[in-house]
mmCIF file of C-alpha atoms in Angstrom:
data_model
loop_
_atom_site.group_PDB
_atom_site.id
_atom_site.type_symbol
_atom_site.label_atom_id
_atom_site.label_comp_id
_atom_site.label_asym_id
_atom_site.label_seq_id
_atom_site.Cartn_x
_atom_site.Cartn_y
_atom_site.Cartn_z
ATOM 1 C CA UNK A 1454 11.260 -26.855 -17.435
ATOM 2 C CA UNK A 1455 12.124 -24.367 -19.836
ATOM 3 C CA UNK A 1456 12.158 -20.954 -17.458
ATOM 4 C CA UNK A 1457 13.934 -23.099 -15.129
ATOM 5 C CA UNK A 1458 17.213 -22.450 -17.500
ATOM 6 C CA UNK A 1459 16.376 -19.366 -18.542
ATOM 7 C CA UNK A 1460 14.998 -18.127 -15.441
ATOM 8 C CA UNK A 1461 17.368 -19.312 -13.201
ATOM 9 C CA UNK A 1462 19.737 -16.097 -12.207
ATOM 10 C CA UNK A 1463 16.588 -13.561 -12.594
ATOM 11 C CA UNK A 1464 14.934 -15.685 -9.446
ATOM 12 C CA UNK A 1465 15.933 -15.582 -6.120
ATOM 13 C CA UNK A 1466 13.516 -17.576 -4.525
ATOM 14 C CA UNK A 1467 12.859 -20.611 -6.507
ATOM 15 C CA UNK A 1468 15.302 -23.045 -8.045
ATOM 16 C CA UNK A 1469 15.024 -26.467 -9.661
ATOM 17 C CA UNK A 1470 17.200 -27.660 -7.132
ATOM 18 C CA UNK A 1471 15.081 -26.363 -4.845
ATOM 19 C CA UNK A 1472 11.592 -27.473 -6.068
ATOM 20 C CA UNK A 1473 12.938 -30.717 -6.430
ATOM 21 C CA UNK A 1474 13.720 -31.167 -2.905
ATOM 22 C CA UNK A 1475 10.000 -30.191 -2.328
ATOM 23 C CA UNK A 1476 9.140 -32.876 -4.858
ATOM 24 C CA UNK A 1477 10.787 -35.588 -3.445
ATOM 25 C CA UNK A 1478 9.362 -34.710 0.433
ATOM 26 C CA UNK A 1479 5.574 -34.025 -0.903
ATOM 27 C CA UNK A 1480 5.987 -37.535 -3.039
ATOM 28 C CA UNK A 1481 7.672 -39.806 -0.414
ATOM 29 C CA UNK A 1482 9.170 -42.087 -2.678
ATOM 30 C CA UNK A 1483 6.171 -42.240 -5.329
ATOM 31 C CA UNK A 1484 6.402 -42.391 -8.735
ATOM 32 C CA UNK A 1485 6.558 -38.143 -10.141
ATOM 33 C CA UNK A 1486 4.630 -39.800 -12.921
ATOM 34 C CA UNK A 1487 1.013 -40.102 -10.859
ATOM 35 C CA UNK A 1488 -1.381 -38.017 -12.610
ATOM 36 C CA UNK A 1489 -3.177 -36.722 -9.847
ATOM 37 C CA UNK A 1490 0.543 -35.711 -8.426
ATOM 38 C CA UNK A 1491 1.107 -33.069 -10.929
ATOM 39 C CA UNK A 1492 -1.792 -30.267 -12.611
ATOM 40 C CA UNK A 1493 0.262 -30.725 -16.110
ATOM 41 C CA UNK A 1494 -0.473 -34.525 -16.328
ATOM 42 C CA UNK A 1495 -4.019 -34.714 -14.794
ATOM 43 C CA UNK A 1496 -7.580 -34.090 -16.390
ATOM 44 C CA UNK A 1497 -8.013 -30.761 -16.261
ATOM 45 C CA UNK A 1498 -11.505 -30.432 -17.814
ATOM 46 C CA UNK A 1499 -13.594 -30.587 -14.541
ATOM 47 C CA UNK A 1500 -11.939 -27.784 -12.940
ATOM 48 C CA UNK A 1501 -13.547 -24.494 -12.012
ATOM 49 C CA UNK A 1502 -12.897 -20.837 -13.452
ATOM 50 C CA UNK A 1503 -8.913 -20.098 -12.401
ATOM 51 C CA UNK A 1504 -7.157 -17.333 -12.090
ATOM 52 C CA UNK A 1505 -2.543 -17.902 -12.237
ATOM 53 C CA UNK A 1506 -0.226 -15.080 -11.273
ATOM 54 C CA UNK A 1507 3.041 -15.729 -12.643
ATOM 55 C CA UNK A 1508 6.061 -13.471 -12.194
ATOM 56 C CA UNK A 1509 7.811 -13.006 -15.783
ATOM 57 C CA UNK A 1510 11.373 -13.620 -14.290
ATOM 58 C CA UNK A 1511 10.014 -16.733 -12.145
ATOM 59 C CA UNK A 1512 11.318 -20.140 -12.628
ATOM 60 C CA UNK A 1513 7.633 -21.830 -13.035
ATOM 61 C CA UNK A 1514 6.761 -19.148 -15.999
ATOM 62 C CA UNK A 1515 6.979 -21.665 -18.649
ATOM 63 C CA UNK A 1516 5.323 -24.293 -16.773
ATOM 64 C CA UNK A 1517 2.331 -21.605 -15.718
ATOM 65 C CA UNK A 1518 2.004 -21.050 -19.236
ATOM 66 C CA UNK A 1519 1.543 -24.432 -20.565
ATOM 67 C CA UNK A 1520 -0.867 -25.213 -17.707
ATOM 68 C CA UNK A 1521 -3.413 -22.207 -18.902
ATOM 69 C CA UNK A 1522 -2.962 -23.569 -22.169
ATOM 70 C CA UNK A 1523 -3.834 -27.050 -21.104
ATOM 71 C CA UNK A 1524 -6.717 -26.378 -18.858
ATOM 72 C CA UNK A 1525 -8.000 -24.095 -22.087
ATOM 73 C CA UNK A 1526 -7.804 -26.431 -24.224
ATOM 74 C CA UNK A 1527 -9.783 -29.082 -21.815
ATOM 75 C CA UNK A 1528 -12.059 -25.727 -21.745
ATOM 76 C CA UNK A 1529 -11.523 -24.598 -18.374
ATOM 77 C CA UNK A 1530 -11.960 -20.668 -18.545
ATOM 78 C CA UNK A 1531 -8.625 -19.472 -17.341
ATOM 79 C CA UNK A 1532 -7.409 -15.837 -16.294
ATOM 80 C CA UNK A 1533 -3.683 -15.290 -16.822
ATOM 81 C CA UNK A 1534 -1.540 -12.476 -15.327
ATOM 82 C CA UNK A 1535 2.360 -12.165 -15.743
ATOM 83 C CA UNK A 1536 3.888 -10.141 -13.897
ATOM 84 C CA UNK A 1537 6.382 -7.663 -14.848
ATOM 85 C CA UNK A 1538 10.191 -7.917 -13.646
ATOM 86 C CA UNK A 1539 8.508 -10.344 -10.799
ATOM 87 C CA UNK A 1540 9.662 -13.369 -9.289
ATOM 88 C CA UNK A 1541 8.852 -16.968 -7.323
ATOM 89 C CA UNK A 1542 5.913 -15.903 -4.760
ATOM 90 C CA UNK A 1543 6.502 -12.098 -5.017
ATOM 91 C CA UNK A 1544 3.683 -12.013 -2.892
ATOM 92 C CA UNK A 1545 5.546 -12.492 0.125
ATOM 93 C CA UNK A 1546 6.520 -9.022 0.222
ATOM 94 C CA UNK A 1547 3.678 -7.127 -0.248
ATOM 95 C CA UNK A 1548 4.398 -5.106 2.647
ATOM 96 C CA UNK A 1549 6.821 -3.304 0.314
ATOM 97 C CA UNK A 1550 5.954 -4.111 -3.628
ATOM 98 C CA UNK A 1551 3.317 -2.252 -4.960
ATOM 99 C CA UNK A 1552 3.393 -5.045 -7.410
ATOM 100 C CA UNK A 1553 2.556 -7.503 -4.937
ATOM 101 C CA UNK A 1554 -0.122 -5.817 -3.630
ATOM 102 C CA UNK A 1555 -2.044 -4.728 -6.376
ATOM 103 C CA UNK A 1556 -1.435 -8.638 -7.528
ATOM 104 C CA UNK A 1557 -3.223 -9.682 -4.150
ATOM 105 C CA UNK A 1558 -5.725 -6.940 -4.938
ATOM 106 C CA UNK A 1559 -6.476 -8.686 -8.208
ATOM 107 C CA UNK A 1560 -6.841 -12.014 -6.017
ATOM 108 C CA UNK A 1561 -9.131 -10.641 -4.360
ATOM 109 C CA UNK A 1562 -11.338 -9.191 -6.937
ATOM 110 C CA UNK A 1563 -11.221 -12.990 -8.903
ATOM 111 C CA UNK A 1564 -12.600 -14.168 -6.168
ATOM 112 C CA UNK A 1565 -15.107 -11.781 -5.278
ATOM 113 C CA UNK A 1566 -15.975 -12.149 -8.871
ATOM 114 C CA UNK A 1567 -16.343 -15.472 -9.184
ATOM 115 C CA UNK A 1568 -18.789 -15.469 -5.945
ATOM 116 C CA UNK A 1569 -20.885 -13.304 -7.896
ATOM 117 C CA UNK A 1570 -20.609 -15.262 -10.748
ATOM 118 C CA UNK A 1571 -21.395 -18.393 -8.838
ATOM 119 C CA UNK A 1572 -24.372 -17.064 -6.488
ATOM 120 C CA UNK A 1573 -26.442 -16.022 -9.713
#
C-alpha cells in the first residue's frame, strides 16, 4: 500500500483507484480477506521457483517487495528484478522500450531456465 502514495504521480498506468475497481469485479462481493484471493495472505511455501518484474516507479513496488520476502521466508526460491525509471506493466510497450524488451528477454530466459532446471 505503501508505493501506492508514493508512487502515485510517477505511474501512469496503475492507480489504487484503479486496482480497486479490478478488486471489487474479480471478487464479486466476497470478502478481500479470503486467503486464496490475495498471494500476500495465502501459504506461499508450496509454490514453485518465481521470477517478479517490478517497475521502480510502479504503484505495486512495495507490495512486489513484501511478496518476495514472504514467499522467501516460506522458502520459495524467488528471482527479483526492479526496474529502473519503469512503471505498471511496462511491458506493454515493448515495441518501443528497450527496457521492456530486454525485461521480456529475461522472461524468457527464467523460463527456459527453469525447464532445464526441471527436466534434469
Amino acid at each position: 500500500m505503501k508505493s501506492y502514495r508514493s508512487r502515485a504521480e510517477l505511474d501512469p498506468t496503475g492507480s489504487l483507484e484503479g486496482n480497486q475497481r479490478i478488486l471489487h469485479d474479480y471478487l464479486g462481493g466476497r470478502s478481500e480477506e479470503i486467503p486464496l484471493l490475495s498471494p500476500l495472505r495465502m501459504d506461499l511455501k508450496l509454490l514453485p521457483r518465481m521470477f517478479i518484474q517490478v517497475g521502480d516507479q510502479e504503484v505495486l513496488l512495495s507490495d512486489s517487495l513484501r511478496f518476495a520476502d514472504r514467499a522467501r521466508a516460506a522458502g520459495v526460491s524467488v528471482e527479483l528484478e526492479v526496474w529502473d525509471n519503469m512503471w505498471s506493466v511496462f511491458h506493454f510497450l515493448a515495441y518501443m522500450l528497450p527496457e521492456a524488451q530486454q525485461a521480456i528477454t529475461h522472461i524468457g530466459q527464467f523460463v527456459r531456465t527453469t525447464l532445464k532446471i526441471e527436466s534434469e
